[in-house]
Tab-separated table of C-alpha atoms and ligand atoms in Angstrom:
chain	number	residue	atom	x	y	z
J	125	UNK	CA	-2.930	35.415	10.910
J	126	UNK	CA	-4.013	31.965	10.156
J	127	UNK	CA	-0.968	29.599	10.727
J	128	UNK	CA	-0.951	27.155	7.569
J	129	UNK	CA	0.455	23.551	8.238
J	130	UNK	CA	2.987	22.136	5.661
J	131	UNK	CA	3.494	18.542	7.078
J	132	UNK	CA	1.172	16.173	5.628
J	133	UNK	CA	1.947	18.158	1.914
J	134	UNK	CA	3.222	15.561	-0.668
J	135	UNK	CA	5.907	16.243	-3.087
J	136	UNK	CA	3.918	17.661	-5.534
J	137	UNK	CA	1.727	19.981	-3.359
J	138	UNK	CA	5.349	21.196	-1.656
J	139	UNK	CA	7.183	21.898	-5.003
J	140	UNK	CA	3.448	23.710	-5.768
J	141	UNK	CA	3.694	25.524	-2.899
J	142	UNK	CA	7.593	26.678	-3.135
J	143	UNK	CA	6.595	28.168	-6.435
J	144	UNK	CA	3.252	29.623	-4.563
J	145	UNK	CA	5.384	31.500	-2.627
J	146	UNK	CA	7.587	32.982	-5.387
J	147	UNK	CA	10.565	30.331	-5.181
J	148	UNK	CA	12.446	27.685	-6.654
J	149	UNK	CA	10.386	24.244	-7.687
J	150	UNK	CA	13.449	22.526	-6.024
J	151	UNK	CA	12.912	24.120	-2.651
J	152	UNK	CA	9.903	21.845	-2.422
J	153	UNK	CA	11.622	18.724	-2.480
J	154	UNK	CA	14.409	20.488	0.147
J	155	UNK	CA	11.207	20.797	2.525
J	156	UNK	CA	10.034	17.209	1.623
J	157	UNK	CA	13.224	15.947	2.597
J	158	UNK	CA	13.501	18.221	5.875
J	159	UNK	CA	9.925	17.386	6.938
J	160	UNK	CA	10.051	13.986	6.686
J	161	UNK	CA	13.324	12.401	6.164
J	162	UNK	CA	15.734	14.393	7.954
J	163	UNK	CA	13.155	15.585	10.925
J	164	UNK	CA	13.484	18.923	12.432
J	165	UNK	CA	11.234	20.584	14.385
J	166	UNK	CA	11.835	23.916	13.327
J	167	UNK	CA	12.359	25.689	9.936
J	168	UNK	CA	15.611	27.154	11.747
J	169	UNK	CA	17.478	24.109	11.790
J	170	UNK	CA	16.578	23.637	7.257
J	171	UNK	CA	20.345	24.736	6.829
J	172	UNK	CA	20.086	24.258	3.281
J	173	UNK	CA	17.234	26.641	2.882
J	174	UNK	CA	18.321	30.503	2.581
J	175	UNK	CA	17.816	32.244	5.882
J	176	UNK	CA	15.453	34.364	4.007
J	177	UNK	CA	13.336	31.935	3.032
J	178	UNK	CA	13.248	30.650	6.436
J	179	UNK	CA	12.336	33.497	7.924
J	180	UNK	CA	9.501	33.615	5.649
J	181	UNK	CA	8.315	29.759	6.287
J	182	UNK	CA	8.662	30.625	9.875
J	183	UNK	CA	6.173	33.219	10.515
J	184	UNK	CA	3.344	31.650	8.639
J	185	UNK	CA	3.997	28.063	8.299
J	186	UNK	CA	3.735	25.475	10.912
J	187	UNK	CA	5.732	22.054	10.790
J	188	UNK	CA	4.575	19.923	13.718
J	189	UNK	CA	0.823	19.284	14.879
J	190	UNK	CA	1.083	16.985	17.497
J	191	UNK	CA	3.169	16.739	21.123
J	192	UNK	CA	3.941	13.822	23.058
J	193	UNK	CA	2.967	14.296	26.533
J	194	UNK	CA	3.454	10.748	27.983
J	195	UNK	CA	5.506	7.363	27.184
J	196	UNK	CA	4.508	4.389	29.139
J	197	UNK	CA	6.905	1.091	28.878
J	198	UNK	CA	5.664	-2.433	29.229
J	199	UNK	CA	7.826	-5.106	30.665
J	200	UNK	CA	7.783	-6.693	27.793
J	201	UNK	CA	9.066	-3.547	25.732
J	202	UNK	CA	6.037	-2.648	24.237
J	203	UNK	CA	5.853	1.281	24.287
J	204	UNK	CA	2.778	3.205	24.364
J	205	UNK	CA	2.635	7.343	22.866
J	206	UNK	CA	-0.028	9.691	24.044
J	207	UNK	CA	-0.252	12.400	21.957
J	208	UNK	CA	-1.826	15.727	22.282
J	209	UNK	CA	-3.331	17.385	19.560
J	210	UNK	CA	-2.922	21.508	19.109
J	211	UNK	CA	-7.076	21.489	19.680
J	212	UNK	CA	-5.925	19.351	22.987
J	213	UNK	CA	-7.111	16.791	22.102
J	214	UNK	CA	-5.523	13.522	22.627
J	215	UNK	CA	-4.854	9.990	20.736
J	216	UNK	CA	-1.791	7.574	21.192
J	217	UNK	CA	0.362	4.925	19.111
J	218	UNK	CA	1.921	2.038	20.306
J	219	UNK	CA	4.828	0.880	19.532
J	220	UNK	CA	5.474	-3.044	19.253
J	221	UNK	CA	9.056	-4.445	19.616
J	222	UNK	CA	10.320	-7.674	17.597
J	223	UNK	CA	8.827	-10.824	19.446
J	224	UNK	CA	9.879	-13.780	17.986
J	225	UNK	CA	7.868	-15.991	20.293
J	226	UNK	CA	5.091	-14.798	19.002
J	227	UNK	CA	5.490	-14.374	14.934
J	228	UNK	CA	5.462	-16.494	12.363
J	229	UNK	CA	7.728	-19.610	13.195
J	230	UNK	CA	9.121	-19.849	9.737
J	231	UNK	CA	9.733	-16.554	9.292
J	232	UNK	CA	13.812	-15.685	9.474
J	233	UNK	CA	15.186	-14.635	13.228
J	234	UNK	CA	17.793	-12.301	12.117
J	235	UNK	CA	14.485	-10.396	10.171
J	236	UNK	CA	11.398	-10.815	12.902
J	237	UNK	CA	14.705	-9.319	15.349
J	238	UNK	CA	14.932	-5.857	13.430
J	239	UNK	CA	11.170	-5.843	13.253
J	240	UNK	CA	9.514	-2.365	15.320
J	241	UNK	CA	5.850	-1.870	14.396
J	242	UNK	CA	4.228	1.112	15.119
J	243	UNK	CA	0.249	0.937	15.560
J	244	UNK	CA	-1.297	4.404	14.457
J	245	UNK	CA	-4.149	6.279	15.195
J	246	UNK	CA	-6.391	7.831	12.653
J	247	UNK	CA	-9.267	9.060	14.323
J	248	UNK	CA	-9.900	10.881	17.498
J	249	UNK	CA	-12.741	8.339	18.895
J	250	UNK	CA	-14.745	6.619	16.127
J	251	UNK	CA	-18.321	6.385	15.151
J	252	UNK	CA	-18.790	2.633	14.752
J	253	UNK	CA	-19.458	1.854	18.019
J	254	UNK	CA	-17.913	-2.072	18.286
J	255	UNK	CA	-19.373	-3.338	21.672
J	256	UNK	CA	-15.947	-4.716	22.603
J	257	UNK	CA	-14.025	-1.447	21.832
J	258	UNK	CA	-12.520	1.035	23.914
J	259	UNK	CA	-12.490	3.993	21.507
J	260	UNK	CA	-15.980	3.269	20.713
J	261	UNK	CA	-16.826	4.755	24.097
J	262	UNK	CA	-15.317	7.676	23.225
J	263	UNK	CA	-18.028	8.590	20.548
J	264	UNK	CA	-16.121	10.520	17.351
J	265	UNK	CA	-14.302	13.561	17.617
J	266	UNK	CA	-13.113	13.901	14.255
J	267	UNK	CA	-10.293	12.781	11.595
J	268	UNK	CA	-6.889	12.907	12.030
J	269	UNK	CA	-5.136	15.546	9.369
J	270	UNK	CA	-2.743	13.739	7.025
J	271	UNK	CA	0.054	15.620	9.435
J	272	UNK	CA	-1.008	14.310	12.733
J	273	UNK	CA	-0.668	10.522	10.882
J	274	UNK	CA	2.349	10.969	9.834
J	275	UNK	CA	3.905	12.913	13.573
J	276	UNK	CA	3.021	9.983	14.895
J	277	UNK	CA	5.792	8.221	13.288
J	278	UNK	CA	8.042	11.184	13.561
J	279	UNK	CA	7.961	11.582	16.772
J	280	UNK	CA	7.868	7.931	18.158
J	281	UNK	CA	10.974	7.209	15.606
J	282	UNK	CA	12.562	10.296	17.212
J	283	UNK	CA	12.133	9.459	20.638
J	284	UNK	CA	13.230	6.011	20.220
J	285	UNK	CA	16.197	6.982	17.705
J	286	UNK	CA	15.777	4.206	15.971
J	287	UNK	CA	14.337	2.996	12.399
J	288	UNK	CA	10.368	2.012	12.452
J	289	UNK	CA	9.970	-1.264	9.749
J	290	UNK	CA	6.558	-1.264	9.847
J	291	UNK	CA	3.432	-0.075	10.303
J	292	UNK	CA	-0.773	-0.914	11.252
J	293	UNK	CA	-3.019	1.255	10.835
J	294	UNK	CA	-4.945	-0.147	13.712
J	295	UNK	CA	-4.861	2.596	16.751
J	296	UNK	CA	-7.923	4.519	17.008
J	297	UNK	CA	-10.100	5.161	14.705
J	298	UNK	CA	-11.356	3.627	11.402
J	299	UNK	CA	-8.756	4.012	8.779
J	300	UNK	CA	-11.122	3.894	5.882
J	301	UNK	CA	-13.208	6.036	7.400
J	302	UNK	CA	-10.549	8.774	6.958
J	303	UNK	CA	-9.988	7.340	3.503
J	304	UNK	CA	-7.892	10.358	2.054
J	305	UNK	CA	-5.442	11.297	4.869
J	306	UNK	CA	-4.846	7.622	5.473
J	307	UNK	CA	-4.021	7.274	2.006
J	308	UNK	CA	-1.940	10.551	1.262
J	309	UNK	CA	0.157	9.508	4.588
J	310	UNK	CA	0.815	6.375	3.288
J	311	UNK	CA	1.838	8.169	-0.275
J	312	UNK	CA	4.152	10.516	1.890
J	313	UNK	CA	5.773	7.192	3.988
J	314	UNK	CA	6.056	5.105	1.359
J	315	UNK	CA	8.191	8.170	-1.241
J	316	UNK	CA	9.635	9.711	1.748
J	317	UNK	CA	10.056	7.916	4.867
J	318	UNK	CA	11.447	4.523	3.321
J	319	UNK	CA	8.479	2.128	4.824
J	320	UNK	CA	7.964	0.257	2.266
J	321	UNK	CA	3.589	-0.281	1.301
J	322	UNK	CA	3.787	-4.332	1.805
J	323	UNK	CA	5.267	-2.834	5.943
J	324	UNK	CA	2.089	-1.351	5.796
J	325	UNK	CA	-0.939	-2.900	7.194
J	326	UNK	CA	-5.154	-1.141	7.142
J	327	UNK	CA	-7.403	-2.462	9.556
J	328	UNK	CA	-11.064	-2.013	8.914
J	329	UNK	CA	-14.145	-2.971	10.486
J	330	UNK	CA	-15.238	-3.929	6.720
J	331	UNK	CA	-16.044	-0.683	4.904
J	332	UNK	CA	-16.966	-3.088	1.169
J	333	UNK	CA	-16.847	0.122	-1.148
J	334	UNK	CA	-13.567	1.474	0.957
J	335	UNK	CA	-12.099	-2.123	0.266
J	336	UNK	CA	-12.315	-2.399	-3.380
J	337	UNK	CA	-11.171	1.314	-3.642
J	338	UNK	CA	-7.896	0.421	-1.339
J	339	UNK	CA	-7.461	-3.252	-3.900
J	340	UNK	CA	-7.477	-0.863	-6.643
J	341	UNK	CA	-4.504	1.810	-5.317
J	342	UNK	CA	-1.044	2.103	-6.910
J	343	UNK	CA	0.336	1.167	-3.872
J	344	UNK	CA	-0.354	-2.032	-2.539
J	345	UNK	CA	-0.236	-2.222	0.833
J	346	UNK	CA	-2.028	-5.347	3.358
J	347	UNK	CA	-5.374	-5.087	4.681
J	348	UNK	CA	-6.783	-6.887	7.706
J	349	UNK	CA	-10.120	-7.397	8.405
J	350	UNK	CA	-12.189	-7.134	11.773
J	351	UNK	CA	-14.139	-10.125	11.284
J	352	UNK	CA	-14.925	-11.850	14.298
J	353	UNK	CA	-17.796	-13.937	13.259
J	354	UNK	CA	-19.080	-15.423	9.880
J	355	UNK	CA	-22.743	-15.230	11.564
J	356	UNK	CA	-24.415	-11.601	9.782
J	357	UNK	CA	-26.479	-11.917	13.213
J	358	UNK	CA	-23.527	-12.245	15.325
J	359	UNK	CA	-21.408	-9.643	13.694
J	360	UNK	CA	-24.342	-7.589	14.026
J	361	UNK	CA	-24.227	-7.649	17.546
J	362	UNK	CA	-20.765	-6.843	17.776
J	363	UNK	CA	-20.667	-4.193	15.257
J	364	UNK	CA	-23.212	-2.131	14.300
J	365	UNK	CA	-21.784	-1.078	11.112
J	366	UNK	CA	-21.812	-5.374	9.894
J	367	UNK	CA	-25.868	-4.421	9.477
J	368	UNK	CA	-24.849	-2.661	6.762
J	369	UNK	CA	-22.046	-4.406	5.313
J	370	UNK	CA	-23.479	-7.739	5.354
J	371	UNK	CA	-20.665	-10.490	4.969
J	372	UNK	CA	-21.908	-12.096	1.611
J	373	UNK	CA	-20.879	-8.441	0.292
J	374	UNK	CA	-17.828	-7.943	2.423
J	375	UNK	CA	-16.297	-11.485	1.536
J	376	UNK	CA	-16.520	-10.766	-1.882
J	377	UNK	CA	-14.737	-7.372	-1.710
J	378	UNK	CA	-11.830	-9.151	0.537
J	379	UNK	CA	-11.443	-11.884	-2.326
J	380	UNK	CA	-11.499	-9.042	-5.129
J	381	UNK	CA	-8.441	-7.453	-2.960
J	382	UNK	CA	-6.921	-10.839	-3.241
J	383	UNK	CA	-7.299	-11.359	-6.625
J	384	UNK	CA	-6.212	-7.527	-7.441
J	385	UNK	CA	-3.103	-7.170	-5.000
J	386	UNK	CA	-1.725	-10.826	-4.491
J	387	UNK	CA	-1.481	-10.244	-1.517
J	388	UNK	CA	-2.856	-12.593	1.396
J	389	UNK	CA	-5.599	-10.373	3.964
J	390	UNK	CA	-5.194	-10.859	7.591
J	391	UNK	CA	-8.651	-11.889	9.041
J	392	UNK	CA	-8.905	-10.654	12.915
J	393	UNK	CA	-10.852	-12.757	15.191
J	394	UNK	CA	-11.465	-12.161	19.149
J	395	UNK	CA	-12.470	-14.941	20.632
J	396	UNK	CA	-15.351	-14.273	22.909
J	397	UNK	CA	-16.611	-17.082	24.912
J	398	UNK	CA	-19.639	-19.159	23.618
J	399	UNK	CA	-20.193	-16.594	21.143
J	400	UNK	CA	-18.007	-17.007	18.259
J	401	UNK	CA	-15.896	-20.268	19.366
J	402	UNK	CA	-18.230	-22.791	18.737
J	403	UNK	CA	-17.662	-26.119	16.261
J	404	UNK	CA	-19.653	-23.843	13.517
J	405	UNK	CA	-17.362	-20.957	14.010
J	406	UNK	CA	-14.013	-23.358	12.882
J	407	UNK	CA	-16.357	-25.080	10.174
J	408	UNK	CA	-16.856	-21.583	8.768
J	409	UNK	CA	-13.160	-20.271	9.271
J	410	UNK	CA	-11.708	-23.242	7.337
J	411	UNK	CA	-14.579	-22.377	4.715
J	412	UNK	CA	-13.496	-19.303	3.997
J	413	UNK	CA	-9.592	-20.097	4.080
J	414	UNK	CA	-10.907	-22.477	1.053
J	415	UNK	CA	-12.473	-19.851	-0.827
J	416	UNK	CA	-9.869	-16.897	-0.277
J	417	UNK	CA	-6.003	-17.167	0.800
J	418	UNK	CA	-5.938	-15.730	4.184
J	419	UNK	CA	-4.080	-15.738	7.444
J	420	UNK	CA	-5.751	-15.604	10.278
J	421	UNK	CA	-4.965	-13.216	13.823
J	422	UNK	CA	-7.099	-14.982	16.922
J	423	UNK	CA	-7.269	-12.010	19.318
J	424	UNK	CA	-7.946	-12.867	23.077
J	425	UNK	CA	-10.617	-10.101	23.866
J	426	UNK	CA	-9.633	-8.067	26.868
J	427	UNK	CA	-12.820	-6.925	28.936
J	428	UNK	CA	-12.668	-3.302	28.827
J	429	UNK	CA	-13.877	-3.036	32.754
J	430	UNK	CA	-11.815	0.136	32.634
J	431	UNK	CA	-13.742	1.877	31.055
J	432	UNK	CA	-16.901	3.572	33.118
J	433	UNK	CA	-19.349	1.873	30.500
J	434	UNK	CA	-18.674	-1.732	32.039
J	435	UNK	CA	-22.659	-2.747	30.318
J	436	UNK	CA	-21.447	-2.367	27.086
J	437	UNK	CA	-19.520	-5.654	26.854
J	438	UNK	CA	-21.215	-7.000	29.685
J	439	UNK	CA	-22.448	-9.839	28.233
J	440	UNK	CA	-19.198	-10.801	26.444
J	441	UNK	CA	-16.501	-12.710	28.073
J	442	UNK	CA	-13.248	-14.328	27.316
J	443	UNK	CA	-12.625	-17.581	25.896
J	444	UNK	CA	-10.654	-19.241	28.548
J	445	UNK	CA	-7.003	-20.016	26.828
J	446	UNK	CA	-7.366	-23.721	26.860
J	447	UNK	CA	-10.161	-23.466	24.845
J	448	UNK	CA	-8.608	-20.577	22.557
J	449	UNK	CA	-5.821	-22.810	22.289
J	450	UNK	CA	-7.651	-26.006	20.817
J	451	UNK	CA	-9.853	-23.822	18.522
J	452	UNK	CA	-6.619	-22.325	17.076
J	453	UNK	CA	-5.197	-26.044	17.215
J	454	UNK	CA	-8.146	-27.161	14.571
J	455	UNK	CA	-7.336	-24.183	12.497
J	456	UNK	CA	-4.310	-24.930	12.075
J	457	UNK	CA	-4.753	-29.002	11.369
J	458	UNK	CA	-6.931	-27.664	8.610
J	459	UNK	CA	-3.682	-25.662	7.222
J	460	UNK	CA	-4.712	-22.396	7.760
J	461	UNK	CA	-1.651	-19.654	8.478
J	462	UNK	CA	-2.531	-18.433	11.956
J	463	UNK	CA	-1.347	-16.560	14.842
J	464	UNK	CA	-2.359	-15.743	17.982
J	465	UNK	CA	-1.769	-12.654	19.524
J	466	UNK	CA	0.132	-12.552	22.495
J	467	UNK	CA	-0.535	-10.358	25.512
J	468	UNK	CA	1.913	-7.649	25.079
J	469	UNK	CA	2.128	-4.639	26.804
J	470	UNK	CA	-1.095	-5.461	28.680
J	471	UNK	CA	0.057	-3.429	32.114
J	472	UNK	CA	0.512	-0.300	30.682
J	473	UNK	CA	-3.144	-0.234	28.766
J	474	UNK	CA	-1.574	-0.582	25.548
J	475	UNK	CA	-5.371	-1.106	23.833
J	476	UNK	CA	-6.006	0.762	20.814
J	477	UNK	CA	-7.906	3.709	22.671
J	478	UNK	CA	-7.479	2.730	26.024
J	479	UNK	CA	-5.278	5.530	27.044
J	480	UNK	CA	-6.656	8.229	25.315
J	481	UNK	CA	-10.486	7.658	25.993
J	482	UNK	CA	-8.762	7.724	29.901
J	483	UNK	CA	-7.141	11.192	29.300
J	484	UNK	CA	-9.655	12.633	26.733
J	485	UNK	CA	-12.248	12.109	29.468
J	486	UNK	CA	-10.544	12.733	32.629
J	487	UNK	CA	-8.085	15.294	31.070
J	488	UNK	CA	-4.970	13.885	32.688
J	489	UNK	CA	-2.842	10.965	32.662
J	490	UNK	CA	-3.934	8.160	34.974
J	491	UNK	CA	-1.838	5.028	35.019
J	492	UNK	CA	-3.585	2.278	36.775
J	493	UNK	CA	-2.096	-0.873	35.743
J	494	UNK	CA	-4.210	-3.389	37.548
J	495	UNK	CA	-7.385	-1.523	35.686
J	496	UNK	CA	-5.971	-2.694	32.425
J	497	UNK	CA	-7.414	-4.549	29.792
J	498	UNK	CA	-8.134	-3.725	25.772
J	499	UNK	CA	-6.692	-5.001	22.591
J	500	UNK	CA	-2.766	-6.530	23.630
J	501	UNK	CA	-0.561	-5.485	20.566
J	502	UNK	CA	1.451	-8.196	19.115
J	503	UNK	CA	-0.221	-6.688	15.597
J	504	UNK	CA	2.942	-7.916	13.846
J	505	UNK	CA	2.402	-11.340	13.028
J	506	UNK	CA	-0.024	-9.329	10.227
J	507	UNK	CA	3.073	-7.253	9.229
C	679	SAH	N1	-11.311	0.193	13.138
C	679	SAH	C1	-10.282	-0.693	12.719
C	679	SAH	C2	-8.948	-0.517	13.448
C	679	SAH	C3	-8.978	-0.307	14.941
C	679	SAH	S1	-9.329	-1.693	15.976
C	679	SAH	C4	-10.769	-2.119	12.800
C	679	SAH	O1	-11.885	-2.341	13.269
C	679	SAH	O2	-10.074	-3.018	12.351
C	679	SAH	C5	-7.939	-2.747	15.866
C	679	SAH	C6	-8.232	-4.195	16.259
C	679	SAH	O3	-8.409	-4.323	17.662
C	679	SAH	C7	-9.506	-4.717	15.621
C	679	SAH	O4	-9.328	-6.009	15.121
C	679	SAH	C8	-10.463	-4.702	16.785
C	679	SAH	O5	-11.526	-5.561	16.565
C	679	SAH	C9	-9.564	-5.096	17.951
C	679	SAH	N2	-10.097	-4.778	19.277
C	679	SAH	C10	-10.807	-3.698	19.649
C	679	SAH	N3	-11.176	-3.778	20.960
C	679	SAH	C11	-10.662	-4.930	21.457
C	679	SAH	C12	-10.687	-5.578	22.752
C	679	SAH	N4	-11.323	-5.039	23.779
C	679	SAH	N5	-10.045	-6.774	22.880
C	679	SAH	C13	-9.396	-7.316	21.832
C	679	SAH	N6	-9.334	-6.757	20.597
C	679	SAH	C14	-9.969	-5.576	20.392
């Protein structure tokens, strides 16, 4: 009997399916509300569903795709989720606690303090291949189900018993590249989960068509961009996928999002020594805060020596954090909004991908902290 999953339905396709299955239109908002605002794990425990109709979801109907098999805690309170999937395979979340330090120094205390971002996975692996990435080693296993998005929140705001403010879609994965389940979660978060879309931040690699499709959705939620360098050759080099999407075509889908939502687009930026941190590089970066409102994230790159394909960042290093620290220091005489990501949560490999491409290859959870390295999450200053 083939088991059918219900979370990940929306509204409509659960009132659809109560009257599917012979009942009441109403039961389908009951199950809404049970999936994802009051959380259970099992149809038993939907007291205000009839036991019959219980019974009858229980047998065929599955609520939960995803467990969590490990929880690692950085000193610094950062929280990392490794998650296995029911085909065992494996991606992880991390969970980023309020840092005022680090966030916007105008923004209000009493807010930034309430502040929990969650950083979700949408792919298992990813295709794109970014030289600096730790996922990209992985190679693509497939798309996440709308479901297995939105367990990641479930579970982590479970676990922690506490309300998640916000999220980034910036865990594994290419979000746009699983365009409708990214989409449909954030439909199901936003109506039933009470995240709000401007909480809600999509990181792409720079998918242009993907871009003007997200600047033209009902909801408007914040987009970040993996930029990185505003050389095509460059970006090239770093990511495959910029051959395609050049960056004459990619600005101009960023400033039609601007000019659509209102809303200001994060650009990311690691800083890799004597690549991307030269004179030119801030000329070009004050350029483009000219031509289209932005903020922008400067990312420290973290080597990702732990992974066992060391040559395929060989030849990129750090920018030492004197130097980071004057390039950000002309950005921001030239009045551009800018943060720089701290290093949280780097001893317990809380990269996007770092765990998971560890335990999807060996099959078991390895904690090595002096092996660390990967993307540090402070991702809410783009919250
Ligand atoms: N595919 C999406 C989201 C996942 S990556 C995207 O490209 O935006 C999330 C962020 O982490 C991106 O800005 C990415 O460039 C950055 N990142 C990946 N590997 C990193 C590393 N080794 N060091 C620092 N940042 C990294």
């Amino acid at each position: 009997m083939k088991i059918v999953d219900l979370k990940g339905l929306t509204l409509k396709e659960l009132e659809d399916f109560a009257l599917s299955i012979s009942e009441k239109k109403f039961r389908g908002k009951q199950l809404f509300d049970w999936l994802y605002n009051k959380e259970v794990a099992s149809f038993t425990e939907m007291s205000s569903l009839a036991k019959s109709l219980r019974d009858k979801l229980a047998g065929i109907y599955r609520i939960e795709s995803i467990q969590m098999v490990d929880v690692q805690e950085s000193a610094d309170g950062t929280k990392k989720f490794l998650f296995e999937l029911l085909d065992g395979k494996r991606i992880e979340s991390v969970l980023i606690p309020p840092r005022t330090a680090f966030v916007n120094p105008q923004a209000r205390e009493d807010e930034e303090q309430k502040r929990l971002t969650l950083c979700l996975s949408t792919q298992v692996g990813c295709p794109l291949d970014c030289k600096f990435c730790a996922t990209g080693t992985m190679g693509f296993l497939r798309n996440l189900t709308t479901g297995e998005i939105i367990d990641q929140v479930l579970l982590v705001k479970r676990y922690i018993n506490k309300r998640i403010t916000n999220l980034v879609y910036m865990g594994m994965g290419e979000p746009l590249l699983n365009y409708d389940n990214v989409m449909k979660s954030i439909e199901i978060i936003t109506t039933g989960m009470g995240i709000a879309a401007r909480r809600i931040t999509v990181s792409t690699v720079g998918l242009v068509p993907q871009i003007r499709r997200i600047a033209n959705e009902k909801r408007k939620m914040k987009l970040a961009i993996s930029l990185h360098s505003l050389d095509d050759k460059i970006r090239s080099a770093l990511m495959p996928i910029a051959k395609k999407y050049k960056l004459v075509g990619l600005l101009d889908a960023v400033d039609y999002y601007f000019r659509k939502t209102k809303l200001r687009p994060t650009f990311e930026y690691i800083l890799f020594d004597g690549v991307n941190d030269r004179d030119d590089d801030i000329q070009s970066l004050i350029k483009l805060s000219k031509r289209i409102p932005c903020k922008v994230n400067i990312i420290p790159f973290h080597n990702i020596h732990f992974t066992d394909s060391i040559e395929r960042a060989g030849e990129l290093h750090p920018t030492p954090s004197i130097k980071m620290e004057e390039f950000a220091q002309r950005l921001r005489e030239a009045h551009i909004t800018l943060f720089i990501r701290s290093s949280a949560g780097e001893d317990i490999d809380a990269a996007c991908g770092q765990l998971a491409v560890k335990t999807n290859k060996k099959h078991r959870i390895s904690i090595n902290p002096s092996a660390s390295g990967g993307i540090q999450h402070s991702t809410s200053e783009v919250v």
